[in-house]
Coordinates of C-alpha atoms in Angstrom, one line a residue:
M1 CA 185.6 42.7 118.5
N2 CA 185.2 46.5 119.2
R3 CA 183.2 46.8 116.0
L4 CA 180.9 44.0 117.1
L5 CA 180.3 45.6 120.4
L6 CA 179.5 48.9 118.8
T7 CA 177.0 47.2 116.5
L8 CA 175.3 45.4 119.4
F9 CA 175.2 48.7 121.4
A10 CA 173.6 50.5 118.4
F11 CA 171.0 47.7 118.1
F12 CA 170.2 47.9 121.7
I13 CA 169.7 51.7 121.5
V14 CA 167.4 51.4 118.5
F15 CA 165.5 48.6 120.3
V16 CA 164.9 50.6 123.4
A17 CA 163.9 53.7 121.4
S18 CA 161.5 51.7 119.4
G19 CA 160.0 50.5 122.6
Q20 CA 159.5 54.0 123.8
V21 CA 157.8 55.2 120.6
N22 CA 155.5 52.2 120.5
P23 CA 153.8 51.6 123.9
D24 CA 151.8 48.6 124.6
Q25 CA 148.6 49.2 122.6
T26 CA 146.6 47.3 125.2
N27 CA 147.6 49.7 127.8
V28 CA 146.9 52.7 125.6
Q29 CA 143.3 51.4 124.8
L30 CA 142.7 50.5 128.4
A31 CA 143.9 53.9 129.8
T32 CA 141.9 55.8 127.2
Q33 CA 138.8 53.7 128.0
Y34 CA 139.2 54.4 131.8
Y35 CA 139.7 58.1 131.1
N36 CA 136.6 58.3 128.8
N37 CA 134.5 56.4 131.3
R38 CA 135.8 58.8 134.0
E39 CA 137.4 56.1 136.0
F40 CA 140.3 58.4 136.9
E41 CA 141.8 56.3 139.7
K42 CA 142.4 53.5 137.2
A43 CA 143.3 55.7 134.3
A44 CA 146.1 57.9 136.0
P45 CA 148.7 55.2 136.6
L46 CA 148.2 53.6 133.2
L47 CA 148.4 57.1 131.4
R48 CA 151.7 57.8 133.2
E49 CA 153.1 54.5 132.1
V50 CA 152.0 55.0 128.5
Y51 CA 153.6 58.5 128.7
E52 CA 156.9 57.0 130.0
T53 CA 157.1 54.7 127.1
S54 CA 155.9 56.9 124.3
K55 CA 156.9 60.4 125.5
N56 CA 153.8 61.6 123.9
R57 CA 152.6 64.7 125.8
Y58 CA 148.9 64.0 124.8
Y59 CA 148.9 61.1 127.3
Y60 CA 150.8 63.2 129.9
R61 CA 148.1 65.9 129.7
L62 CA 145.4 63.2 130.2
Y63 CA 147.4 62.0 133.1
L64 CA 147.4 65.5 134.6
L65 CA 143.7 65.9 134.0
S66 CA 143.0 62.6 135.7
L67 CA 144.9 63.8 138.9
A68 CA 143.0 67.1 138.7
E69 CA 139.7 65.4 138.6
L70 CA 140.8 63.4 141.7
Q71 CA 141.9 66.7 143.3
R72 CA 145.5 65.3 143.7
Y73 CA 146.9 68.7 142.7
D74 CA 150.1 68.5 144.7
E75 CA 150.9 65.1 143.3
A76 CA 150.4 66.5 139.7
I77 CA 152.5 69.7 140.4
D78 CA 155.4 67.6 141.9
D79 CA 155.3 65.4 138.7
I80 CA 155.4 68.4 136.5
K81 CA 158.4 69.8 138.4
R82 CA 160.2 66.4 137.9
E83 CA 159.5 66.7 134.2
I84 CA 160.9 70.2 134.0
R85 CA 164.1 69.1 135.9
R86 CA 164.4 66.2 133.5
N87 CA 164.0 68.4 130.4
R88 CA 166.4 71.1 131.9
D89 CA 164.8 74.0 129.9
P90 CA 161.4 75.0 131.1
Q91 CA 158.8 73.9 128.4
A92 CA 155.8 76.1 127.9
D93 CA 153.1 73.4 127.9
L94 CA 154.3 72.2 131.4
L95 CA 154.3 75.6 132.8
V96 CA 150.7 76.1 131.6
H97 CA 149.6 72.9 133.3
W98 CA 151.4 73.9 136.4
G99 CA 149.7 77.2 136.5
A100 CA 146.3 75.7 135.8
L101 CA 146.7 73.3 138.8
L102 CA 147.7 76.2 141.0
K103 CA 144.6 78.1 139.9
L104 CA 142.5 75.1 140.9
Q105 CA 144.0 75.4 144.3
K106 CA 142.9 79.1 144.4
N107 CA 146.5 80.2 144.2
D108 CA 145.8 82.9 141.4
S109 CA 149.0 84.9 141.8
E110 CA 151.4 81.9 141.6
A111 CA 149.3 80.6 138.6
A112 CA 149.7 83.9 136.8
A113 CA 153.4 83.8 137.4
R114 CA 153.6 80.3 135.8
Y115 CA 151.5 81.5 132.9
Q116 CA 153.9 84.5 132.4
E117 CA 156.8 82.0 132.4
A118 CA 155.0 79.9 129.7
L119 CA 154.8 83.0 127.5
K120 CA 158.5 83.7 127.8
A121 CA 159.3 80.0 127.3
T122 CA 157.4 79.7 124.0
P123 CA 159.8 79.6 121.1
S124 CA 159.4 82.3 118.4
D125 CA 157.8 80.2 115.7
R126 CA 154.1 79.7 114.7
A127 CA 153.8 76.1 115.5
S128 CA 155.1 76.6 119.1
Y129 CA 152.7 79.5 119.7
I130 CA 149.7 77.5 118.4
N131 CA 150.8 74.6 120.7
T132 CA 151.0 76.7 123.8
S133 CA 147.8 78.5 123.0
N134 CA 146.1 75.1 122.7
M135 CA 147.2 74.3 126.2
F136 CA 145.7 77.6 127.5
L137 CA 142.5 76.9 125.6
Q138 CA 142.2 73.4 127.0
W139 CA 142.3 74.8 130.5
R140 CA 139.8 77.6 129.3
E141 CA 142.4 80.3 129.9
Y142 CA 141.2 82.4 127.0
E143 CA 142.7 85.7 128.2
W144 CA 146.1 84.1 128.4
A145 CA 145.8 82.7 125.0
E146 CA 144.9 86.2 123.7
K147 CA 148.1 87.5 125.5
L148 CA 150.2 84.8 123.9
Y149 CA 149.1 85.6 120.4
L150 CA 149.4 89.4 120.9
Q151 CA 153.0 88.7 122.1
G152 CA 153.5 86.5 119.0
R153 CA 152.6 89.5 116.7
K154 CA 155.6 91.4 118.1
S155 CA 158.1 88.5 118.3
I156 CA 157.5 86.8 115.0
P157 CA 158.0 89.1 112.0
G158 CA 155.0 89.0 109.6
E159 CA 152.9 86.8 111.8
K160 CA 149.5 88.3 112.8
F161 CA 147.5 85.2 114.0
H162 CA 144.3 86.7 112.8
S163 CA 142.3 83.4 112.5
E164 CA 143.6 82.2 115.8
L165 CA 142.8 85.4 117.7
A166 CA 139.4 85.4 116.1
S167 CA 138.7 81.9 117.7
V168 CA 140.0 83.1 121.0
Y169 CA 137.7 86.2 120.9
L170 CA 134.8 83.9 120.0
Y171 CA 135.4 81.9 123.3
L172 CA 135.5 85.3 125.1
R173 CA 132.3 86.4 123.4
N174 CA 134.2 89.5 122.3
Y175 CA 132.4 89.7 119.0
S176 CA 133.8 93.2 117.8
Q177 CA 137.3 92.0 118.2
M178 CA 136.6 88.6 116.6
L179 CA 135.1 90.4 113.6
D180 CA 138.0 92.8 113.4
E181 CA 140.4 90.0 113.2
L182 CA 138.4 88.0 110.5
L183 CA 138.0 91.2 108.4
E184 CA 141.7 91.9 108.6
L185 CA 142.5 88.3 107.6
V186 CA 140.3 88.5 104.5
K187 CA 141.6 92.0 103.8
V188 CA 145.2 90.7 103.7
D189 CA 144.3 87.5 101.7
E190 CA 141.0 87.2 99.8
K191 CA 141.7 83.4 99.4
Q192 CA 140.8 83.1 103.0
L193 CA 137.2 84.2 102.3
S194 CA 135.7 80.7 102.6
R195 CA 137.5 80.1 105.8
V196 CA 136.2 83.4 107.3
Q197 CA 132.7 82.6 106.1
S198 CA 132.9 79.2 107.9
S199 CA 134.1 80.9 111.1
L200 CA 131.2 83.4 110.8
S201 CA 128.7 80.7 110.3
S202 CA 129.9 78.9 113.4
A203 CA 129.9 82.1 115.5
M204 CA 126.4 83.1 114.4
Y205 CA 125.1 79.6 115.1
L206 CA 126.5 79.8 118.6
D207 CA 125.2 83.3 119.2
I208 CA 122.1 82.5 121.3
E209 CA 121.1 86.2 121.8
N210 CA 121.3 86.7 118.0
N211 CA 123.1 90.0 118.3
L212 CA 126.2 89.1 116.2
K213 CA 124.4 89.5 112.8
D214 CA 123.6 93.0 113.4
E215 CA 127.0 93.9 114.7
F216 CA 128.7 92.0 111.8
R217 CA 126.6 94.0 109.3
T218 CA 127.3 97.4 111.0
I219 CA 131.1 96.8 111.3
L220 CA 131.3 95.4 107.7
L221 CA 129.4 98.4 106.2
K222 CA 131.7 100.8 108.0
R223 CA 134.7 98.9 106.5
I224 CA 133.3 99.1 103.0
Q225 CA 132.8 102.8 103.4
S226 CA 136.3 103.4 104.8
E227 CA 138.2 101.0 102.6
P228 CA 136.1 100.8 99.2
D229 CA 139.0 99.2 97.4
V230 CA 138.8 95.9 99.4
I231 CA 136.6 93.8 97.2
A232 CA 136.7 90.9 99.7
Y233 CA 134.5 93.1 102.0
N234 CA 131.8 93.3 99.3
R235 CA 131.9 89.5 98.8
L236 CA 131.5 88.9 102.4
L237 CA 128.5 91.3 102.5
I238 CA 127.0 89.3 99.6
W239 CA 127.5 86.1 101.4
F240 CA 125.8 87.5 104.4
F241 CA 122.8 88.6 102.4
I242 CA 122.5 85.2 100.9
Q243 CA 122.5 83.5 104.2
E244 CA 119.7 85.8 105.3
R245 CA 117.9 85.1 102.0
Q246 CA 117.9 88.7 101.2
F247 CA 118.3 88.1 97.4
A248 CA 117.4 91.5 96.3
A249 CA 120.2 93.1 98.4
A250 CA 122.7 90.4 97.3
L251 CA 121.9 91.0 93.7
R252 CA 122.4 94.8 94.0
Q253 CA 125.8 94.1 95.5
Y254 CA 126.8 91.6 92.7
I255 CA 125.7 94.2 90.0
A256 CA 127.7 96.9 91.7
L257 CA 130.7 94.5 91.9
D258 CA 130.3 93.3 88.3
R259 CA 130.6 96.8 87.0
R260 CA 134.0 96.9 88.8
T261 CA 135.4 93.5 88.0
G262 CA 133.4 92.4 84.9
A263 CA 133.7 88.8 86.2
E264 CA 130.6 88.2 88.4
E265 CA 128.2 86.7 85.9
P266 CA 128.8 83.0 87.1
H267 CA 128.0 84.2 90.6
I268 CA 124.9 86.1 89.5
L269 CA 123.6 83.0 87.7
A270 CA 124.3 81.0 90.8
L271 CA 122.4 83.5 92.9
A272 CA 119.5 83.4 90.5
Q273 CA 119.3 79.6 90.9
M274 CA 119.3 80.0 94.7
A275 CA 116.5 82.6 94.5
L276 CA 114.6 80.2 92.2
N277 CA 115.1 77.2 94.6
S278 CA 113.6 79.4 97.3
Q279 CA 110.7 80.2 95.0
N280 CA 111.8 83.9 94.9
F281 CA 110.8 84.1 91.3
A282 CA 111.1 87.9 91.0
Q283 CA 114.7 88.1 92.1
A284 CA 115.7 85.2 89.9
S285 CA 114.1 86.9 87.0
S286 CA 115.9 90.2 87.8
A287 CA 119.2 88.5 88.0
Y288 CA 118.7 86.9 84.5
D289 CA 117.4 90.3 83.1
Y290 CA 120.7 91.9 84.2
I291 CA 122.7 89.4 82.1
L292 CA 120.3 89.6 79.1
L293 CA 120.6 93.3 79.0
K294 CA 124.3 92.9 78.2
G295 CA 123.3 91.7 74.7
T296 CA 123.4 88.5 72.7
E297 CA 127.2 88.7 72.3
N298 CA 127.6 87.9 76.0
P299 CA 128.8 84.3 76.6
S300 CA 126.1 83.9 79.4
W301 CA 123.3 85.3 77.3
A302 CA 121.8 82.0 76.1
Q303 CA 122.0 80.4 79.5
A304 CA 120.3 83.4 81.1
F305 CA 117.6 83.4 78.3
I306 CA 116.7 79.8 78.9
Y307 CA 116.7 80.0 82.7
K308 CA 114.7 83.3 82.6
L309 CA 111.9 81.4 80.7
H310 CA 112.4 78.5 83.1
A311 CA 111.9 80.9 86.1
D312 CA 108.6 82.3 84.6
Y313 CA 107.5 78.7 83.8
Q314 CA 108.0 77.8 87.5
Y315 CA 106.2 80.8 88.6
F316 CA 103.3 80.0 86.4
T317 CA 103.0 76.3 87.3
T318 CA 103.5 76.7 91.0
T319 CA 101.7 80.0 91.7
I320 CA 99.0 80.8 88.9
P321 CA 98.5 77.5 87.1
D322 CA 94.8 78.3 86.3
D323 CA 95.7 81.7 84.6
K324 CA 95.2 80.6 81.0
E325 CA 96.0 84.1 79.7
Y326 CA 99.4 84.2 81.4
G327 CA 99.9 80.6 80.2
M328 CA 99.2 81.7 76.6
L329 CA 101.6 84.6 76.9
L330 CA 104.2 82.2 78.2
S331 CA 103.6 79.8 75.4
G332 CA 104.3 82.6 72.9
R333 CA 107.5 83.4 74.7
F334 CA 108.6 79.7 74.4
E335 CA 107.8 79.7 70.8
E336 CA 109.9 82.8 70.2
G337 CA 112.6 81.5 72.3
L338 CA 112.9 78.3 70.2
K339 CA 113.0 80.5 67.0
T340 CA 115.8 82.5 68.5
L341 CA 117.9 79.5 69.8
G342 CA 116.8 77.0 67.2
M343 CA 115.9 73.3 67.6
T344 CA 119.2 72.1 68.8
P345 CA 120.5 69.7 71.5
G346 CA 121.1 72.8 73.7
S347 CA 117.5 73.8 73.6
V348 CA 116.0 70.3 74.7
F349 CA 115.4 71.7 78.2
L350 CA 113.2 74.4 76.7
I351 CA 111.5 72.0 74.4
R352 CA 110.5 69.7 77.2
E353 CA 109.1 72.5 79.4
Y354 CA 107.2 74.1 76.4
A355 CA 105.6 70.7 75.6
H356 CA 104.6 70.2 79.2
L357 CA 103.1 73.6 79.3
L358 CA 101.1 73.0 76.0
A359 CA 99.8 69.6 77.1
F360 CA 99.3 69.8 80.8
Y361 CA 98.3 73.4 81.3
L362 CA 96.9 74.6 78.0
E363 CA 95.4 71.2 77.0
K364 CA 97.1 71.3 73.6
H365 CA 98.5 67.7 73.7
E366 CA 98.5 67.4 69.9
E367 CA 100.8 70.4 69.6
A368 CA 102.9 69.0 72.4
T369 CA 103.2 65.7 70.7
K370 CA 104.2 67.2 67.4
L371 CA 106.8 69.3 69.0
L372 CA 108.4 66.4 70.8
Q373 CA 108.3 64.2 67.8
T374 CA 110.0 66.9 65.8
A375 CA 112.6 67.2 68.6
L376 CA 113.5 63.6 68.3
E377 CA 114.8 64.3 64.8
I378 CA 117.3 66.9 66.0
K379 CA 120.8 65.9 64.8
G380 CA 123.4 65.3 67.4
L381 CA 121.1 64.3 70.2
R382 CA 122.9 62.5 73.0
L383 CA 121.3 59.3 74.5
Q384 CA 120.3 61.3 77.7
E385 CA 118.6 64.0 75.6
M386 CA 116.8 61.5 73.4
S387 CA 115.6 59.7 76.5
E388 CA 114.4 62.8 78.1
I389 CA 112.3 63.8 75.0
K390 CA 110.8 60.3 74.7
T391 CA 109.9 60.3 78.5
E392 CA 108.2 63.6 78.2
L393 CA 106.4 62.3 75.1
A394 CA 105.2 59.3 77.1
D395 CA 103.9 61.7 79.8
V396 CA 102.0 63.6 77.2
F397 CA 100.3 60.3 75.9
I398 CA 99.3 59.6 79.5
F399 CA 97.7 63.1 79.6
A400 CA 95.9 62.3 76.3
G401 CA 94.5 59.1 77.6
D402 CA 96.7 56.8 75.7
P403 CA 98.6 54.7 78.4
Y404 CA 99.6 51.9 76.1
E405 CA 101.6 54.3 73.8
A406 CA 103.1 55.6 76.9
I407 CA 104.1 52.1 78.1
L408 CA 105.8 51.5 74.7
L409 CA 107.9 54.6 75.0
Y410 CA 108.8 54.0 78.6
S411 CA 110.0 50.5 77.6
Q412 CA 112.1 52.0 74.8
V413 CA 113.9 54.4 77.2
I414 CA 114.4 51.7 79.8
D415 CA 116.1 49.4 77.1
L416 CA 118.3 52.2 76.2
N417 CA 119.3 53.1 79.8
R418 CA 119.7 49.8 81.6
N419 CA 122.8 50.7 83.5
N420 CA 122.1 54.3 84.6
H421 CA 119.8 56.4 86.8
I422 CA 117.5 57.4 83.9
G423 CA 116.5 53.8 83.3
D424 CA 115.5 53.5 87.0
E425 CA 113.6 56.8 86.9
V426 CA 111.5 55.6 83.9
K427 CA 111.0 52.2 85.4
L428 CA 109.4 54.1 88.3
K429 CA 107.2 56.1 85.9
K430 CA 106.1 52.8 84.3
A431 CA 105.3 51.2 87.6
R432 CA 103.3 54.3 88.7
L433 CA 101.4 54.0 85.4
G434 CA 100.6 50.4 86.3
Y435 CA 99.3 51.7 89.6
Y436 CA 97.2 54.3 87.8
M437 CA 95.7 51.6 85.6
G438 CA 94.7 49.5 88.6
N439 CA 97.5 46.8 88.2
F440 CA 98.4 47.0 91.8
S441 CA 100.2 43.7 92.2
W442 CA 102.3 44.2 89.1
A443 CA 103.2 47.7 90.2
A444 CA 104.1 46.6 93.6
A445 CA 106.4 43.9 92.2
Q446 CA 108.3 46.5 90.1
L447 CA 108.5 48.8 93.0
D448 CA 110.1 46.2 95.2
V449 CA 112.9 45.8 92.7
L450 CA 113.4 49.6 92.4
K451 CA 113.8 49.9 96.2
A452 CA 117.4 48.8 95.5
S453 CA 118.1 51.5 92.9
T454 CA 121.4 53.3 93.2
S455 CA 119.5 56.5 92.8
K456 CA 118.5 57.5 96.3
L457 CA 115.6 59.6 95.2
T458 CA 114.2 56.9 93.0
A459 CA 114.7 54.2 95.7
N460 CA 112.9 56.4 98.3
D461 CA 110.0 57.1 95.9
A462 CA 109.7 53.5 95.0
M463 CA 109.7 52.4 98.7
E464 CA 107.0 55.0 99.6
L465 CA 104.6 53.8 96.8
S466 CA 105.4 50.2 97.5
I467 CA 104.6 50.6 101.3
F468 CA 101.4 52.5 100.3
L469 CA 100.3 49.7 98.0
H470 CA 101.1 46.9 100.6
N471 CA 99.3 48.8 103.3
H472 CA 96.1 49.5 101.4
S473 CA 95.6 46.8 98.7
S474 CA 94.1 44.0 100.8
E475 CA 91.3 45.7 102.8
D476 CA 88.7 44.6 100.4
S477 CA 88.7 41.9 97.6
I478 CA 88.5 44.3 94.7
N479 CA 90.4 47.3 96.2
K480 CA 87.6 49.7 95.3
A481 CA 88.8 52.4 97.5
L482 CA 92.4 52.1 96.2
Q483 CA 91.1 52.2 92.6
Y484 CA 89.3 55.5 93.4
F485 CA 92.6 56.8 94.9
A486 CA 94.7 55.6 91.9
N487 CA 92.3 57.3 89.6
A488 CA 92.5 60.5 91.6
D489 CA 96.3 60.3 91.3
L490 CA 96.0 59.8 87.5
L491 CA 93.7 62.8 87.2
F492 CA 96.1 64.8 89.4
F493 CA 99.0 63.9 87.1
R494 CA 96.9 64.9 84.1
N495 CA 96.3 68.3 85.8
K496 CA 92.5 67.5 86.1
N497 CA 92.5 68.9 89.6
D498 CA 88.7 69.3 90.1
E499 CA 88.1 65.7 88.8
A500 CA 90.8 64.4 91.1
M501 CA 89.2 66.1 94.1
A502 CA 85.8 64.7 93.2
S503 CA 87.4 61.1 93.1
L504 CA 89.0 61.7 96.5
D505 CA 85.6 63.0 97.9
S506 CA 84.1 59.6 96.7
I507 CA 86.4 57.8 99.2
D508 CA 85.3 60.1 102.0
E509 CA 81.7 59.3 101.2
L510 CA 81.8 55.6 100.4
F511 CA 84.7 54.5 102.7
P512 CA 84.7 56.9 105.7
Y513 CA 86.7 54.5 107.9
H514 CA 89.1 53.3 105.4
S515 CA 92.8 53.4 106.2
L516 CA 93.3 55.7 103.2
I517 CA 91.7 58.7 104.8
D518 CA 95.0 60.4 105.9
D519 CA 96.3 59.7 102.4
V520 CA 93.2 61.4 101.0
L521 CA 93.7 64.4 103.2
F522 CA 97.5 64.7 102.1
R523 CA 96.6 64.3 98.4
K524 CA 93.9 67.0 98.7
A525 CA 96.4 69.3 100.4
K526 CA 98.8 68.8 97.4
I527 CA 95.9 69.5 94.9
H528 CA 94.9 72.7 96.8
L529 CA 98.6 73.9 96.6
K530 CA 98.7 73.1 92.9
M531 CA 95.5 75.2 92.5
N532 CA 97.1 78.0 94.5
N533 CA 94.8 77.5 97.6
P534 CA 97.4 77.4 100.4
E535 CA 94.9 78.1 103.2
S536 CA 92.8 75.1 102.2
A537 CA 96.0 72.9 102.0
V538 CA 96.9 74.1 105.6
E539 CA 93.5 72.9 106.8
M540 CA 94.0 69.4 105.3
L541 CA 97.6 69.2 106.7
E542 CA 96.6 70.3 110.1
R543 CA 93.9 67.6 110.2
I544 CA 96.6 65.0 109.5
V545 CA 98.8 66.3 112.2
K546 CA 96.0 66.4 114.7
D547 CA 94.2 63.1 113.9
F548 CA 97.0 61.0 112.4
G549 CA 100.0 62.4 114.3
F550 CA 101.6 58.9 114.8
D551 CA 101.0 57.5 111.3
L552 CA 103.5 57.3 108.5
L553 CA 102.3 60.6 106.9
A554 CA 102.7 62.7 110.0
D555 CA 106.2 64.0 109.2
D556 CA 105.4 64.4 105.5
A557 CA 102.3 66.5 106.5
L558 CA 104.3 68.6 109.0
Y559 CA 107.0 69.3 106.4
L560 CA 104.6 70.3 103.8
L561 CA 102.8 72.5 106.3
A562 CA 106.1 74.2 107.2
E563 CA 107.0 74.7 103.5
T564 CA 103.4 76.2 102.9
H565 CA 103.7 78.6 105.7
N566 CA 107.3 79.5 104.7
F567 CA 107.0 79.9 101.0
K568 CA 103.2 80.3 100.2
L569 CA 101.8 82.2 103.1
N570 CA 105.0 84.0 104.4
N571 CA 104.0 83.1 107.9
K572 CA 107.4 82.9 109.5
D573 CA 106.3 82.0 113.0
R574 CA 104.0 79.1 111.9
A575 CA 106.7 77.7 109.6
M576 CA 109.2 77.8 112.4
E577 CA 106.8 76.0 114.7
A578 CA 106.2 73.2 112.1
Y579 CA 109.9 72.8 111.5
R580 CA 110.6 72.7 115.2
K581 CA 108.0 70.0 115.6
I582 CA 109.6 67.8 113.0
M583 CA 113.0 68.1 114.8
F584 CA 111.5 67.2 118.2
D585 CA 108.6 64.9 117.6
H586 CA 110.1 63.1 114.6
P587 CA 113.8 63.0 115.2
G588 CA 114.2 60.0 112.8
S589 CA 112.5 61.8 109.9
I590 CA 114.4 62.4 106.6
Y591 CA 113.1 66.0 106.9
V592 CA 115.1 66.8 110.1
P593 CA 118.4 68.1 108.4
D594 CA 116.5 70.4 106.0
S595 CA 114.1 71.5 108.8
R596 CA 116.9 72.4 111.1
D597 CA 118.7 74.4 108.4
K598 CA 115.5 76.4 107.5
Y599 CA 114.6 76.9 111.2
R600 CA 117.9 78.4 111.8
A601 CA 117.6 80.6 108.7
L602 CA 114.2 81.9 109.8
Q603 CA 115.4 82.8 113.2
G604 CA 117.2 85.8 112.0
E605 CA 115.6 86.3 108.6
N606 CA 114.5 89.6 107.2
P607 CA 112.8 88.4 103.9
D608 CA 112.4 90.4 100.8
A609 CA 109.2 92.3 99.9
G610 CA 106.3 90.4 98.2
I611 CA 107.1 88.7 94.9
P612 CA 105.6 90.3 91.9
A613 CA 104.7 88.3 88.9
P614 CA 107.1 88.3 85.9
G615 CA 106.3 91.4 83.8
E616 CA 105.0 93.4 86.7
A617 CA 106.9 96.5 87.8
K618 CA 110.1 95.6 89.7
E619 CA 112.7 97.6 91.4
D620 CA 115.1 99.4 89.1
L621 CA 118.4 97.6 89.8
F622 CA 120.4 98.8 86.8

């Protein structure tokens, strides 16, 4: 019998305890909803009830905050006193709440006394200190959070709370102390570098007056001078230069660091790619040059060699595409490069760019065709590499005026890649070729299918062209204006820029009120950019923004306008203006995230000097 009673009693205790841990979820949801809706009269009793059953201090804190919002301070303080008596030993979080409520009653001295008791009541372990600090921070008592952590440094052996104190100093806008804590953290443990970088990014974003960057640079440089053996400081400085798009400065630091560690080549290659993505061709080229000068025995030599050529190719095609002399010099370098590397699967990237250069910029499509056909015979080609070569060959046939051979090749690639993104990308090329050839209905049908592609880029491009065709293919029975436009696009693809411009001019003259006019302006802007006439491109884009500001192309035009000012004309203020207009006038645009990032970068940017062409005199970095 006694054993049975003990069993029943134990079951009863477990049942009661489980009831305390699991409060009525309806009450929890209702209490939280009332609190979030600022219905504190209804929230307070429910929150107290939820706390009684769960003993979860989170709900108790919400209960006290509800009473504070209702200015029922005495009631809240009496409740805290009861909780302290119930728990016997003073608990730090309760003392913080008590002090905060006293402060709301303008009783600062008593509040300070409670806060001091909270400091004494905090157990000497990291978790307890962080918990008490969080209570101070929630009541915006940042100075007391600082006092707590400084006390923790003394009471907990080996615990410095660098990261936590840095956060407190950020709240206090005490940037010098914040920076000292972050630098101490990375000095002690270089593995904390990414965490420190994240903290700095957040702080710099919140720095409205934009003073933190200069202060950080000054403090960090002093640290590097006084503690030259702490490599983490150098890495932090490089990170800062990259954020500011000061690629030349970042490269100098990486080169200096590489001479110390001998392990920075992957970082230098990544920096070169970032510079290339920002169209800073000179610094990308300099980064590759540094690795190339280490000699062919270097494991990164071949990669640097390929991407150095790629950087110069990008410079040529985006900056001086009509400079035939430069194009011929670049062609010779591609040829020598392929002799050096050989016709292998690893050189397919170079082969494709060389073929494109020959056909589309030097008008040597027969040489390009021969090169690509030879490449198809390379042993060991993977499916992707073979598909890329065939796709480039099809593009060359389009340039040469043989669309049917191109269709055949596109179809072969599609058959080989039915279940991957390459297949969808080539289907888009084939649909676009149908559009070039005037088969608008067939092209639109293909594009409608491609809108469901798993490749976001392909789906977006397909949707854009599909909408364009549906909007403009029914204004006249034979779609004459659209035929002129498609022909202009084909000529543009074939790099026949003057002829493409003439075809677009025909639309202006023959169909001055056609709905294509804003598209004509946009396409002319792209042609001007390709021909390195950014001022003329700006004129076209500004006309779209002014006269067609509520049409589909408005945000596209604004973004291209911003990019042109940013990268082509180096007009920082005009670029920021355009990026800002996208954010505020077109909040649903796909360009908003990128515009926001570039706007923020430009706010504190100190760009590198003008970009010299490859081969011109550059700063001696090594």
